[in-house]
Structures are given as structure tokens and as C-alpha cells.
Amino acid sequence: MKSVLPYLDQHKNRFINELIELLKIPSISADSNYKNDVIRTADVVKESLIAAGCDKVEICETPGYPIVYGEKIIDPNLPTVLVYGHYDVQPPDPIDLWDSPPFEPVIKKTELHPEGAIFARGSCDDKGQMYMHVKAMEYMTSTNQLPCNVKFMIEGEEEIGSESLGWFVERNQEKLSNDIILISDTGMIAPDVPSITTGLRGLSYVEVEVTGPNRDLHSGLYGGAVANPINVLTKMIASLHDEDNHITIPGFYDKVDGLSAEERAKMGEAPFSLENYKKALDIHSVYGEKGYTTNERNSIRPTLDVNGIWGGYIGEGAKTVIASKASAKISMRLVPNQDWEEITKLFKNHFESIAPEAVTVKVTPHHGGQAYVTPIDCLGYKAAEKAYEETFGKTPIPQRSGGSIPIVALFEKELKSKTILMGFGLDSDAIHSPNEHFGIWNYLKGIETIPQFFHYFTEMSK
Ligand code: BES
Ligand code: MN
Ligand code: MN
């Protein structure tokens, strides 16, 4: 396939401006106040797929937010690539910490993005990365270089658990049939160290509530004589890790797929600077499970983290009170072979069993999903490797990520195909955080690399 660069040069300003328009719509799936904006974004994505040369584009209604589906089938005998992405974004909070409003995109240079980066919620996760595929499609169709069939499936509920997508995939297996699934919704090591994500962690997300007395009490009159739900909750949470930072839930590690010494050694070869890592986060030292490196802790090991905790008085000044209730939200990141529903049960049983008799504990499971690993000897991975070699001039490093895209494991189960995770974001792009951004260079590099993947995947399938 010809180099995409001349076309990119000619059209890059338009590509950037179109993405900026998309980023202006606050498609926050978690907040129902933005319902109309989420739906409006689906329409914009639909129009962009039509403009990019898809033959059939439709808005598919679901019990939740719509899924945008598009396709161009040029020959049923050729392979089919299914592109998945999401048009919804995380809430922008805390809004005060943004240097510019989250839905008014601006381009600024940073140390890691000397060509400039677009600052806006969703710029990297995932509107910017999803839109690379739309523009790569435009390039392939308008230059008559689309080598195979393409299907697009862009959803609006990824950030809240992809419930409707699961529903949709189960009902549309024929429509979604494909030879490989391609997703850009992850990251890479650095612009000069290309990498392909070969794993995602699973997830179990639960909420816990500890109730003591039937009402808030004077902490002088009752303190010491009744269970304080906040004291109890924090003690219970603290007990979930031992002094080596292993998780104490019985059976939690039973099914964990450990890596061989050889695989761990290979992982350790990926470039990583602990000094820079600490510097970027302003921390004196790292912290985690004994016996594992930082990169192992955040990718191949399961974790348990409190994501939020509340209860009692948090207003100005002091109020002497024992709250009636205390709560927390807890996420567990899981690794291959751990079943999220089983882990959720283990957590629930354990958490209930460690509660003192003086309180009542309620555990409410939220969403979850299984981990996923892409085998590096599959055709799709090899094609992706070739595509990166072409555009980066280097062989990409396979790297397992700590993040989760729970729907990927479901794709494998329902559609029987592998997923290639070609992410172009950097860890420092601040996804889910204030000042999220996506490098212009990364955006264009994605648009350059994707058509090469289509080319090599089609060639190698012959
Ligand atoms: N795109 C992210 C996941 C991701 C980011 C994976 C970077 C690897 C590297 C996705 O949008 C996301 O935020 N997923 C959630 C899970 C979801 C069920 C809310 C996550 O990982 O917390
Ligand atoms: Mn995402
Ligand atoms: Mn996300």
C-alpha cells in the first residue's frame, strides 16, 4: 500500500478540525442530564461514517444508548475487519482542575507533545482514537485502496459498562461476523517506542454499605458503646490486604494465570524508567504487591482498590457525630482465568463474613467483565506488527495493559474472533482525569498506521 502521508498532509487540518467539532459535544454517558448530547453524538458519528465511504450506516436502537453501525462490503470472499470504538466519555469532574473547559478543545504544546495536543474530555478516550479509524477509512475509500470488507460498531456506553452492547452483540452475530476486531482505545509506550496492547484486565466493581445504629448519634453520649460504621468499614477495608499487599479474600488468587519466569523476563525487557514514573506522579516511592515489579503490578496481577469512600460529617468545622452508615466503592482488576462473577461472589461472602455482629453489611455488585489476552502468534497481531514496522520503522513491543475493555472478552465468546488493540495514546494523556489530551502526532500516526494494517491483514489472509 502507498504511503498515507501525502493525503494526510493535504487533509490534516480538516482532520483535526472535524475531531475538534466532535469533542465539543459533551457525550457523558454516566450523567442523564447529557442524554440529548450523547444521542446527538451518535448522529455525528453516523454522518462521518457516511462521508468516509461506508455503504450502509445505521443508528441501532438498544435499551440504552444507540450503537452506530456502518459497513462497506466489497467482496464476500475477502476478509472482514470489525472496528469497535466508543463515542461516550467520562464525566469531566473535578472541573476546577481543568486549565481550559473540557468541552472547548484547545491545542497546546507539551513536553511529550511538541507538535501540540488537543485538550478536551474524550480526546484520547476514545473519540480521538475512534475517529482515526473514520479518517483511515476515508483515505482508503477515496484513494481506491480499501483492500477488504469493513464493519464499524461505535457504542455510547463503554464508560458505564457496555450493557447495551452486550445485548446487541448477542442478537446480531451474523451481522457482526468478522475475521478480526480492531480497536484503538488503549495506549503505547512512547512515540519512539511503539507497542501493541496484548492484554486487558478484567473487572469486578462493587459497592459496600455498613450500617450501625438506626440514626446518627452524639459521639460523646454514644461513642465507645456502639459500633461506629466508619471505623468498622475502614478496618474491614484495611484487612483486605496483608502486610505484603496481597489480597486476603480466600480463593482470590486460586485461578490466576501466572506467567512463566521466561515470560516475566521478556516483560522486563520493555523500556521503563522507575525514576521518570515517580517523577511524573510526584511520588517518593512506588507501592504494591511484594515480589512484583511496577509493570507487573499494573498489568499481570489482580488488584483491589477503593475508588470512593464516604460517610459522616464532611462539612465545614467540627460536628461530633457517629454516622449511622458508611459506604465505599471498590474495584477489583482481574487477570486471565479469574471469573469476574465468581470473584464478586468471593468478595461478597468474605466481606460479609468479616463484619462484626454489631453492624449490617450490604454488598451491591455493579458491572464487571473478563480479562483478555491477544496471542502474538495470531494473524492479526502479525499484520499489526508489520503495519507498525512500516510507519514507525521499528518492531512494536507487545505489552499487557492494566485497563479494562470488558466487551473484548465477550466479542471473543460471541463472535469467535480475536481483537487487536492498536492504541496510540500515552499514559500521560490523562484519560479520565482533568486536562485529558491527545497528541496531534499520535492522531496522525494512527491514521497513517491503520490502512497499513488493513493492507497486511488482507495480504496475509490469502
Ligand atoms: N479506554 C479505556 C480502557 C483502557 C485505557 C485500557 C488505557 C487500556 C489502556 C476504557 O474507556 C475504560 O476506561 N475502561 C474502564 C472500564 C469500564 C467498564 C468503565 C476502565 O478500565 O476503568
Ligand atoms: Mn475507552
Ligand atoms: Mn475510559
CSV table of C-alpha atoms and ligand atoms in Angstrom, one decimal:
chain,number,residue,atom,x,y,z
A,1,MET,CA,0.0,0.0,0.0
A,2,LYS,CA,1.1,3.5,-0.8
A,3,SER,CA,2.2,5.8,2.0
A,4,VAL,CA,-0.7,7.7,3.5
A,5,LEU,CA,1.5,10.7,4.2
A,6,PRO,CA,0.7,12.8,1.1
A,7,TYR,CA,-3.0,12.5,1.7
A,8,LEU,CA,-2.5,13.2,5.4
A,9,ASP,CA,-0.5,16.4,4.6
A,10,GLN,CA,-3.2,17.6,2.4
A,11,HIS,CA,-6.1,16.9,4.7
A,12,LYS,CA,-4.7,17.1,8.2
A,13,ASN,CA,-6.1,20.5,9.2
A,14,ARG,CA,-9.6,19.3,8.2
A,15,PHE,CA,-9.0,16.0,10.2
A,16,ILE,CA,-8.1,18.0,13.3
A,17,ASN,CA,-11.0,20.4,12.9
A,18,GLU,CA,-13.5,17.6,12.5
A,19,LEU,CA,-12.3,15.9,15.6
A,20,ILE,CA,-12.5,19.2,17.5
A,21,GLU,CA,-16.2,19.6,16.5
A,22,LEU,CA,-16.8,16.1,17.8
A,23,LEU,CA,-15.1,16.8,21.1
A,24,LYS,CA,-17.4,19.8,21.7
A,25,ILE,CA,-20.4,17.6,22.3
A,26,PRO,CA,-20.5,16.5,26.0
A,27,SER,CA,-21.4,12.9,25.4
A,28,ILE,CA,-21.2,11.9,29.1
A,29,SER,CA,-23.0,8.5,29.3
A,30,ALA,CA,-22.9,8.4,33.1
A,31,ASP,CA,-24.9,11.6,33.6
A,32,SER,CA,-28.5,11.5,32.3
A,33,ASN,CA,-28.5,15.3,32.1
A,34,TYR,CA,-26.5,14.8,28.9
A,35,LYS,CA,-28.8,12.3,27.3
A,36,ASN,CA,-29.5,14.5,24.3
A,37,ASP,CA,-25.8,15.2,23.7
A,38,VAL,CA,-25.0,11.5,23.8
A,39,ILE,CA,-27.7,10.8,21.2
A,40,ARG,CA,-26.6,13.8,19.1
A,41,THR,CA,-23.0,12.5,19.1
A,42,ALA,CA,-24.2,9.2,17.6
A,43,ASP,CA,-25.7,11.2,14.8
A,44,VAL,CA,-22.5,13.0,14.1
A,45,VAL,CA,-20.6,9.7,14.1
A,46,LYS,CA,-23.2,8.3,11.7
A,47,GLU,CA,-22.7,11.2,9.3
A,48,SER,CA,-18.9,10.9,9.5
A,49,LEU,CA,-19.1,7.2,8.5
A,50,ILE,CA,-21.3,8.0,5.5
A,51,ALA,CA,-18.8,10.7,4.5
A,52,ALA,CA,-15.9,8.2,4.9
A,53,GLY,CA,-17.4,5.9,2.3
A,54,CYS,CA,-19.5,3.3,4.2
A,55,ASP,CA,-22.3,2.0,2.1
A,56,LYS,CA,-24.7,1.2,4.8
A,57,VAL,CA,-24.8,3.2,8.0
A,58,GLU,CA,-27.4,2.9,10.7
A,59,ILE,CA,-28.3,4.0,14.2
A,60,CYS,CA,-29.2,0.8,16.0
A,61,GLU,CA,-31.5,1.4,18.9
A,62,THR,CA,-30.9,-0.5,22.1
A,63,PRO,CA,-32.4,-0.5,25.6
A,64,GLY,CA,-29.8,2.2,26.3
A,65,TYR,CA,-27.8,4.5,24.1
A,66,PRO,CA,-27.7,3.8,20.3
A,67,ILE,CA,-24.9,1.9,18.6
A,68,VAL,CA,-23.7,3.3,15.3
A,69,TYR,CA,-23.1,0.6,12.7
A,70,GLY,CA,-21.6,1.1,9.3
A,71,GLU,CA,-20.2,-1.2,6.7
A,72,LYS,CA,-18.6,-1.5,3.3
A,73,ILE,CA,-18.6,-5.0,1.9
A,74,ILE,CA,-16.6,-5.1,-1.3
A,75,ASP,CA,-16.3,-8.8,-1.8
A,76,PRO,CA,-17.7,-11.6,0.5
A,77,ASN,CA,-14.6,-13.7,-0.3
A,78,LEU,CA,-12.3,-11.1,1.2
A,79,PRO,CA,-11.6,-10.8,5.0
A,80,THR,CA,-13.7,-8.5,7.1
A,81,VAL,CA,-12.3,-6.2,9.8
A,82,LEU,CA,-14.7,-5.1,12.5
A,83,VAL,CA,-13.7,-1.8,14.0
A,84,TYR,CA,-15.0,-1.0,17.5
A,85,GLY,CA,-14.8,2.2,19.4
A,86,HIS,CA,-16.9,4.4,21.8
A,87,TYR,CA,-18.3,7.9,21.4
A,88,ASP,CA,-19.2,8.3,25.1
A,89,VAL,CA,-16.9,10.0,27.5
A,90,GLN,CA,-16.2,10.1,31.2
A,91,PRO,CA,-17.7,12.9,33.3
A,92,PRO,CA,-15.1,15.8,33.4
A,93,ASP,CA,-15.1,16.3,37.2
A,94,PRO,CA,-13.4,17.8,39.0
A,95,ILE,CA,-14.0,20.6,36.6
A,96,ASP,CA,-12.0,23.2,38.6
A,97,LEU,CA,-8.8,21.3,37.9
A,98,TRP,CA,-9.0,21.8,34.1
A,99,ASP,CA,-6.9,24.6,32.6
A,100,SER,CA,-9.4,25.0,29.8
A,101,PRO,CA,-13.1,23.9,29.7
A,102,PRO,CA,-13.3,20.2,28.9
A,103,PHE,CA,-15.7,20.6,26.0
A,104,GLU,CA,-14.0,23.6,24.4
A,105,PRO,CA,-11.0,21.9,22.8
A,106,VAL,CA,-7.7,23.8,22.6
A,107,ILE,CA,-4.4,22.8,21.0
A,108,LYS,CA,-1.3,23.2,23.3
A,109,LYS,CA,2.2,22.0,23.1
A,110,THR,CA,3.6,19.9,25.9
A,111,GLU,CA,7.0,18.4,26.7
A,112,LEU,CA,5.8,15.0,25.4
A,113,HIS,CA,3.7,16.5,22.5
A,114,PRO,CA,6.0,19.1,20.8
A,115,GLU,CA,3.7,19.0,17.8
A,116,GLY,CA,0.8,20.0,20.0
A,117,ALA,CA,-2.1,18.1,21.7
A,118,ILE,CA,-5.8,18.6,21.7
A,119,PHE,CA,-7.0,19.2,25.3
A,120,ALA,CA,-10.6,18.0,25.8
A,121,ARG,CA,-12.6,15.3,27.5
A,122,GLY,CA,-12.6,12.3,25.2
A,123,SER,CA,-9.8,13.5,23.0
A,124,CYS,CA,-7.8,10.3,23.7
A,125,ASP,CA,-10.5,8.1,25.3
A,126,ASP,CA,-12.0,7.5,22.9
A,127,LYS,CA,-13.3,10.0,20.4
A,128,GLY,CA,-9.8,10.9,19.0
A,129,GLN,CA,-8.8,7.3,18.7
A,130,MET,CA,-12.1,6.2,17.3
A,131,TYR,CA,-12.0,9.0,14.7
A,132,MET,CA,-8.6,7.9,13.4
A,133,HIS,CA,-10.4,4.8,12.0
A,134,VAL,CA,-13.1,7.0,10.4
A,135,LYS,CA,-10.4,9.1,8.7
A,136,ALA,CA,-8.3,6.0,7.8
A,137,MET,CA,-11.5,4.7,6.1
A,138,GLU,CA,-11.9,7.9,4.3
A,139,TYR,CA,-8.4,7.6,3.0
A,140,MET,CA,-8.8,4.1,1.8
A,141,THR,CA,-12.1,4.6,0.0
A,142,SER,CA,-11.3,7.9,-1.6
A,143,THR,CA,-8.0,6.6,-3.0
A,144,ASN,CA,-9.5,3.3,-4.0
A,145,GLN,CA,-7.3,1.3,-1.7
A,146,LEU,CA,-9.7,-0.4,0.6
A,147,PRO,CA,-8.4,-4.0,0.4
A,148,CYS,CA,-11.1,-5.8,2.3
A,149,ASN,CA,-14.5,-5.5,3.9
A,150,VAL,CA,-15.1,-3.2,6.9
A,151,LYS,CA,-17.7,-3.1,9.6
A,152,PHE,CA,-17.8,-0.3,12.2
A,153,MET,CA,-19.5,-0.6,15.6
A,154,ILE,CA,-19.3,2.5,17.7
A,155,GLU,CA,-21.1,2.4,21.0
A,156,GLY,CA,-22.2,5.0,23.6
A,157,GLU,CA,-22.0,3.1,26.9
A,158,GLU,CA,-18.4,1.9,27.2
A,159,GLU,CA,-17.7,4.1,30.2
A,160,ILE,CA,-20.7,2.7,32.0
A,161,GLY,CA,-20.1,-1.0,31.3
A,162,SER,CA,-21.3,-1.6,27.7
A,163,GLU,CA,-24.5,-3.3,28.8
A,164,SER,CA,-26.5,-2.5,25.7
A,165,LEU,CA,-23.6,-3.5,23.5
A,166,GLY,CA,-23.6,-7.0,25.1
A,167,TRP,CA,-27.3,-7.1,24.3
A,168,PHE,CA,-26.7,-6.0,20.7
A,169,VAL,CA,-23.8,-8.4,20.1
A,170,GLU,CA,-25.8,-11.4,21.3
A,171,ARG,CA,-28.6,-10.6,18.9
A,172,ASN,CA,-26.5,-9.7,15.9
A,173,GLN,CA,-23.9,-12.4,15.5
A,174,GLU,CA,-24.4,-12.8,11.8
A,175,LYS,CA,-24.4,-9.1,11.1
A,176,LEU,CA,-21.2,-8.6,13.1
A,177,SER,CA,-19.4,-11.7,11.7
A,178,ASN,CA,-15.7,-10.8,11.0
A,179,ASP,CA,-12.2,-12.2,10.7
A,180,ILE,CA,-10.6,-9.8,13.1
A,181,ILE,CA,-11.6,-7.0,15.5
A,182,LEU,CA,-9.6,-3.8,15.6
A,183,ILE,CA,-9.7,-1.3,18.4
A,184,SER,CA,-7.9,1.9,19.3
A,185,ASP,CA,-8.8,2.6,22.9
A,186,THR,CA,-5.5,1.9,24.7
A,187,GLY,CA,-2.1,3.4,24.8
A,188,MET,CA,1.5,2.8,23.7
A,189,ILE,CA,4.8,3.1,25.5
A,190,ALA,CA,6.2,6.3,23.7
A,191,PRO,CA,6.3,7.9,20.2
A,192,ASP,CA,9.8,6.3,19.7
A,193,VAL,CA,8.9,3.0,21.4
A,194,PRO,CA,5.8,1.7,19.6
A,195,SER,CA,3.9,-1.0,21.3
A,196,ILE,CA,0.7,-3.0,20.8
A,197,THR,CA,-1.5,-3.8,23.7
A,198,THR,CA,-1.8,-7.6,24.1
A,199,GLY,CA,-3.9,-7.8,27.2
A,200,LEU,CA,-6.6,-6.1,29.2
A,201,ARG,CA,-7.6,-6.8,32.8
A,202,GLY,CA,-11.0,-7.9,33.8
A,203,LEU,CA,-13.0,-6.0,36.4
A,204,SER,CA,-15.4,-6.6,39.3
A,205,TYR,CA,-16.9,-3.4,40.7
A,206,VAL,CA,-18.8,-3.5,43.9
A,207,GLU,CA,-20.4,-1.1,46.4
A,208,VAL,CA,-20.5,-1.8,50.1
A,209,GLU,CA,-22.5,-0.2,52.8
A,210,VAL,CA,-22.1,-0.7,56.6
A,211,THR,CA,-25.0,0.3,58.8
A,212,GLY,CA,-24.7,0.6,62.6
A,213,PRO,CA,-27.3,2.4,64.7
A,214,ASN,CA,-30.6,3.4,63.1
A,215,ARG,CA,-29.7,7.1,63.3
A,216,ASP,CA,-26.7,9.4,63.6
A,217,LEU,CA,-25.7,9.6,67.3
A,218,HIS,CA,-23.9,12.1,69.6
A,219,SER,CA,-20.3,10.9,69.6
A,220,GLY,CA,-20.0,11.8,73.3
A,221,LEU,CA,-23.1,10.2,74.6
A,222,TYR,CA,-22.8,7.0,72.5
A,223,GLY,CA,-19.1,7.0,71.5
A,224,GLY,CA,-17.3,3.8,72.7
A,225,ALA,CA,-20.5,2.0,73.4
A,226,VAL,CA,-21.8,1.3,69.8
A,227,ALA,CA,-20.1,0.3,66.6
A,228,ASN,CA,-19.1,3.3,64.5
A,229,PRO,CA,-19.8,2.3,60.9
A,230,ILE,CA,-16.9,4.4,59.6
A,231,ASN,CA,-14.4,2.8,62.0
A,232,VAL,CA,-15.7,-0.6,61.1
A,233,LEU,CA,-15.8,-0.1,57.4
A,234,THR,CA,-12.2,1.3,57.3
A,235,LYS,CA,-11.0,-1.6,59.4
A,236,MET,CA,-12.7,-4.1,57.2
A,237,ILE,CA,-11.2,-2.5,54.1
A,238,ALA,CA,-7.8,-2.3,55.6
A,239,SER,CA,-7.9,-6.1,56.3
A,240,LEU,CA,-8.4,-6.8,52.6
A,241,HIS,CA,-4.6,-6.5,52.0
A,242,ASP,CA,-2.0,-8.1,54.2
A,243,GLU,CA,1.4,-6.6,55.1
A,244,ASP,CA,2.8,-7.7,51.7
A,245,ASN,CA,-0.1,-6.1,49.9
A,246,HIS,CA,-1.5,-9.5,48.9
A,247,ILE,CA,-5.3,-9.6,48.8
A,248,THR,CA,-6.7,-11.6,51.7
A,249,ILE,CA,-10.0,-12.7,50.2
A,250,PRO,CA,-9.9,-16.6,50.4
A,251,GLY,CA,-9.7,-18.1,46.9
A,252,PHE,CA,-9.0,-14.7,45.2
A,253,TYR,CA,-5.7,-15.9,43.6
A,254,ASP,CA,-6.8,-19.6,43.0
A,255,LYS,CA,-7.3,-19.3,39.3
A,256,VAL,CA,-4.8,-16.6,38.5
A,257,ASP,CA,-2.9,-17.4,35.3
A,258,GLY,CA,0.7,-16.9,36.4
A,259,LEU,CA,3.4,-16.1,33.9
A,260,SER,CA,6.5,-18.3,33.5
A,261,ALA,CA,9.8,-16.9,34.6
A,262,GLU,CA,10.7,-16.6,30.9
A,263,GLU,CA,7.6,-14.6,30.1
A,264,ARG,CA,8.3,-12.3,33.1
A,265,ALA,CA,11.9,-11.8,31.9
A,266,LYS,CA,10.6,-10.9,28.5
A,267,MET,CA,8.2,-8.4,30.0
A,268,GLY,CA,11.0,-6.9,32.0
A,269,GLU,CA,12.9,-6.0,28.8
A,270,ALA,CA,10.3,-3.4,27.8
A,271,PRO,CA,11.8,0.1,28.4
A,272,PHE,CA,10.7,1.6,31.7
A,273,SER,CA,12.2,4.2,34.0
A,274,LEU,CA,11.1,4.0,37.6
A,275,GLU,CA,12.6,7.4,38.2
A,276,ASN,CA,10.5,9.0,35.4
A,277,TYR,CA,7.5,7.1,36.6
A,278,LYS,CA,7.9,8.5,40.1
A,279,LYS,CA,8.6,12.0,38.8
A,280,ALA,CA,5.6,12.1,36.6
A,281,LEU,CA,3.3,11.3,39.6
A,282,ASP,CA,5.2,13.2,42.2
A,283,ILE,CA,5.6,10.2,44.5
A,284,HIS,CA,8.6,9.3,46.7
A,285,SER,CA,8.3,5.6,46.0
A,286,VAL,CA,6.1,3.1,44.4
A,287,TYR,CA,3.9,0.8,46.4
A,288,GLY,CA,2.3,-2.6,45.8
A,289,GLU,CA,2.3,-6.3,45.9
A,290,LYS,CA,5.5,-7.8,47.2
A,291,GLY,CA,7.5,-9.8,44.7
A,292,TYR,CA,6.4,-8.0,41.6
A,293,THR,CA,7.7,-5.1,39.6
A,294,THR,CA,5.7,-1.9,38.9
A,295,ASN,CA,4.9,-3.1,35.3
A,296,GLU,CA,3.8,-6.5,36.6
A,297,ARG,CA,1.7,-5.0,39.4
A,298,ASN,CA,-0.2,-2.8,36.9
A,299,SER,CA,-0.8,-5.4,34.2
A,300,ILE,CA,-0.5,-9.1,35.0
A,301,ARG,CA,-1.5,-9.1,38.7
A,302,PRO,CA,-5.0,-8.7,40.1
A,303,THR,CA,-5.7,-5.7,42.4
A,304,LEU,CA,-8.3,-4.4,44.8
A,305,ASP,CA,-8.8,-0.6,45.2
A,306,VAL,CA,-11.2,1.6,47.0
A,307,ASN,CA,-12.5,4.2,44.4
A,308,GLY,CA,-14.6,6.2,46.7
A,309,ILE,CA,-15.5,6.3,50.4
A,310,TRP,CA,-18.0,8.3,52.3
A,311,GLY,CA,-20.0,8.7,55.5
A,312,GLY,CA,-20.4,11.0,58.4
A,313,TYR,CA,-19.8,14.7,58.6
A,314,ILE,CA,-17.6,16.3,55.9
A,315,GLY,CA,-18.8,19.9,56.0
A,316,GLU,CA,-17.0,22.9,57.5
A,317,GLY,CA,-15.9,22.8,61.1
A,318,ALA,CA,-16.4,20.0,63.5
A,319,LYS,CA,-19.5,18.1,64.2
A,320,THR,CA,-19.4,15.4,66.9
A,321,VAL,CA,-21.3,12.6,65.4
A,322,ILE,CA,-21.3,8.9,64.9
A,323,ALA,CA,-22.9,8.3,61.5
A,324,SER,CA,-25.5,5.6,61.0
A,325,LYS,CA,-23.9,4.5,57.7
A,326,ALA,CA,-20.6,4.4,55.8
A,327,SER,CA,-20.1,3.3,52.2
A,328,ALA,CA,-17.3,2.6,49.7
A,329,LYS,CA,-17.0,1.8,46.0
A,330,ILE,CA,-14.4,-0.9,45.3
A,331,SER,CA,-12.9,-2.1,42.0
A,332,MET,CA,-11.0,-5.3,41.5
A,333,ARG,CA,-8.9,-5.6,38.4
A,334,LEU,CA,-8.7,-9.2,37.3
A,335,VAL,CA,-6.3,-11.3,35.2
A,336,PRO,CA,-6.9,-14.2,32.8
A,337,ASN,CA,-8.8,-17.1,34.2
A,338,GLN,CA,-10.3,-15.2,37.1
A,339,ASP,CA,-14.0,-15.2,36.5
A,340,TRP,CA,-15.5,-11.8,37.5
A,341,GLU,CA,-18.8,-13.2,38.7
A,342,GLU,CA,-17.0,-15.8,40.8
A,343,ILE,CA,-14.7,-13.1,42.2
A,344,THR,CA,-17.7,-10.9,43.0
A,345,LYS,CA,-19.2,-13.8,45.0
A,346,LEU,CA,-15.9,-14.5,46.8
A,347,PHE,CA,-15.7,-10.8,47.7
A,348,LYS,CA,-19.3,-10.6,48.9
A,349,ASN,CA,-19.0,-13.8,51.1
A,350,HIS,CA,-15.7,-12.7,52.6
A,351,PHE,CA,-16.8,-9.1,53.2
A,352,GLU,CA,-20.0,-10.3,54.9
A,353,SER,CA,-18.1,-12.8,57.0
A,354,ILE,CA,-15.6,-10.3,58.4
A,355,ALA,CA,-18.3,-7.9,59.6
A,356,PRO,CA,-18.7,-7.6,63.3
A,357,GLU,CA,-22.1,-8.6,64.6
A,358,ALA,CA,-22.8,-5.0,65.7
A,359,VAL,CA,-23.2,-3.9,62.1
A,360,THR,CA,-25.2,-4.8,59.0
A,361,VAL,CA,-23.3,-5.1,55.7
A,362,LYS,CA,-24.7,-4.8,52.2
A,363,VAL,CA,-22.6,-5.6,49.1
A,364,THR,CA,-24.1,-4.5,45.8
A,365,PRO,CA,-22.3,-5.7,42.7
A,366,HIS,CA,-22.1,-3.2,39.8
A,367,HIS,CA,-20.6,-4.1,36.4
A,368,GLY,CA,-17.8,-6.4,35.5
A,369,GLY,CA,-16.0,-8.3,32.8
A,370,GLN,CA,-13.4,-10.8,32.0
A,371,ALA,CA,-9.7,-10.2,31.1
A,372,TYR,CA,-8.4,-10.7,27.6
A,373,VAL,CA,-5.1,-11.6,26.0
A,374,THR,CA,-4.2,-11.4,22.3
A,375,PRO,CA,-2.0,-14.2,21.2
A,376,ILE,CA,1.1,-12.7,19.5
A,377,ASP,CA,1.2,-15.6,17.0
A,378,CYS,CA,-2.2,-14.9,15.5
A,379,LEU,CA,-2.5,-13.4,12.0
A,380,GLY,CA,-4.0,-10.2,13.2
A,381,TYR,CA,-1.1,-9.5,15.6
A,382,LYS,CA,1.5,-10.2,12.9
A,383,ALA,CA,-0.3,-7.9,10.4
A,384,ALA,CA,-0.4,-5.2,13.1
A,385,GLU,CA,3.3,-5.7,13.7
A,386,LYS,CA,4.1,-5.2,10.0
A,387,ALA,CA,1.9,-2.1,9.9
A,388,TYR,CA,3.9,-0.5,12.8
A,389,GLU,CA,7.2,-1.5,11.2
A,390,GLU,CA,6.1,0.3,8.1
A,391,THR,CA,5.1,3.6,9.8
A,392,PHE,CA,7.4,3.6,12.9
A,393,GLY,CA,10.4,1.9,11.3
A,394,LYS,CA,10.5,-0.3,14.4
A,395,THR,CA,9.0,-3.6,15.6
A,396,PRO,CA,6.4,-2.8,18.2
A,397,ILE,CA,6.7,-4.3,21.7
A,398,PRO,CA,3.7,-6.4,22.9
A,399,GLN,CA,2.5,-5.0,26.2
A,400,ARG,CA,-0.3,-6.1,28.5
A,401,SER,CA,-2.3,-3.2,29.9
A,402,GLY,CA,-3.8,-2.8,33.3
A,403,GLY,CA,-7.0,-1.1,31.9
A,404,SER,CA,-10.2,-2.9,31.0
A,405,ILE,CA,-12.5,-3.0,28.0
A,406,PRO,CA,-14.8,-5.8,29.2
A,407,ILE,CA,-16.6,-6.2,25.9
A,408,VAL,CA,-13.5,-7.6,24.3
A,409,ALA,CA,-13.7,-10.9,26.1
A,410,LEU,CA,-17.4,-11.0,25.2
A,411,PHE,CA,-16.5,-10.4,21.5
A,412,GLU,CA,-14.3,-13.5,21.6
A,413,LYS,CA,-17.1,-15.6,23.2
A,414,GLU,CA,-19.9,-14.4,21.0
A,415,LEU,CA,-18.2,-13.6,17.7
A,416,LYS,CA,-15.3,-16.1,18.0
A,417,SER,CA,-12.7,-13.6,16.8
A,418,LYS,CA,-9.5,-12.1,18.2
A,419,THR,CA,-9.1,-8.5,19.0
A,420,ILE,CA,-6.1,-6.4,18.0
A,421,LEU,CA,-5.6,-3.4,20.3
A,422,MET,CA,-3.7,-0.7,18.4
A,423,GLY,CA,-3.6,2.1,20.9
A,424,PHE,CA,-1.9,5.4,20.2
A,425,GLY,CA,-2.4,7.3,23.5
A,426,LEU,CA,0.3,7.9,26.1
A,427,ASP,CA,-0.1,7.1,29.8
A,428,SER,CA,0.5,10.8,30.4
A,429,ASP,CA,-2.5,11.8,28.3
A,430,ALA,CA,-4.6,11.9,31.5
A,431,ILE,CA,-7.6,9.9,30.4
A,432,HIS,CA,-10.5,10.0,32.9
A,433,SER,CA,-8.6,12.9,34.5
A,434,PRO,CA,-8.6,16.7,34.3
A,435,ASN,CA,-6.8,18.1,31.2
A,436,GLU,CA,-7.1,14.9,29.1
A,437,HIS,CA,-5.3,15.4,25.8
A,438,PHE,CA,-4.3,13.5,22.7
A,439,GLY,CA,-1.2,14.4,20.7
A,440,ILE,CA,-1.7,15.6,17.1
A,441,TRP,CA,1.3,13.5,16.1
A,442,ASN,CA,-0.3,10.4,17.7
A,443,TYR,CA,-3.6,11.1,16.0
A,444,LEU,CA,-2.0,11.4,12.6
A,445,LYS,CA,0.3,8.4,13.2
A,446,GLY,CA,-2.8,6.3,13.9
A,447,ILE,CA,-4.5,7.4,10.7
A,448,GLU,CA,-1.2,6.5,8.9
A,449,THR,CA,-0.9,3.1,10.5
A,450,ILE,CA,-4.4,1.8,10.3
A,451,PRO,CA,-4.6,1.5,6.5
A,452,GLN,CA,-1.3,-0.5,6.6
A,453,PHE,CA,-3.0,-2.9,9.0
A,454,PHE,CA,-5.8,-3.4,6.6
A,455,HIS,CA,-3.3,-4.0,3.8
A,456,TYR,CA,-1.2,-6.5,5.6
A,457,PHE,CA,-4.1,-8.3,7.2
A,458,THR,CA,-5.7,-8.8,3.8
A,459,GLU,CA,-2.4,-9.9,2.2
A,460,MET,CA,-1.6,-12.3,4.9
A,461,SER,CA,-5.1,-13.8,4.9
A,462,LYS,CA,-4.6,-15.0,1.3
B,1,BES,N1,-10.1,3.0,27.1
B,1,BES,C1,-10.3,2.7,28.4
B,1,BES,C2,-9.6,1.4,28.8
B,1,BES,C3,-8.1,1.5,28.7
B,1,BES,C4,-7.4,2.6,28.7
B,1,BES,C5,-7.4,0.3,28.6
B,1,BES,C6,-6.0,2.6,28.5
B,1,BES,C7,-6.1,0.2,28.4
B,1,BES,C8,-5.3,1.4,28.4
B,1,BES,C9,-11.8,2.5,28.7
B,1,BES,O1,-12.6,3.5,28.1
B,1,BES,C10,-12.1,2.5,30.1
B,1,BES,O2,-12.0,3.5,30.8
B,1,BES,N2,-12.5,1.3,30.7
B,1,BES,C11,-12.8,1.2,32.1
B,1,BES,C12,-13.7,0.1,32.3
B,1,BES,C13,-15.2,0.3,32.0
B,1,BES,C14,-16.0,-0.9,32.3
B,1,BES,C15,-15.7,1.5,32.7
B,1,BES,C16,-11.6,1.1,33.0
B,1,BES,O3,-10.6,0.5,32.6
B,1,BES,O4,-11.7,1.5,34.1
B,2,MN,MN,-12.0,4.0,26.2
B,3,MN,MN,-12.5,5.2,29.5
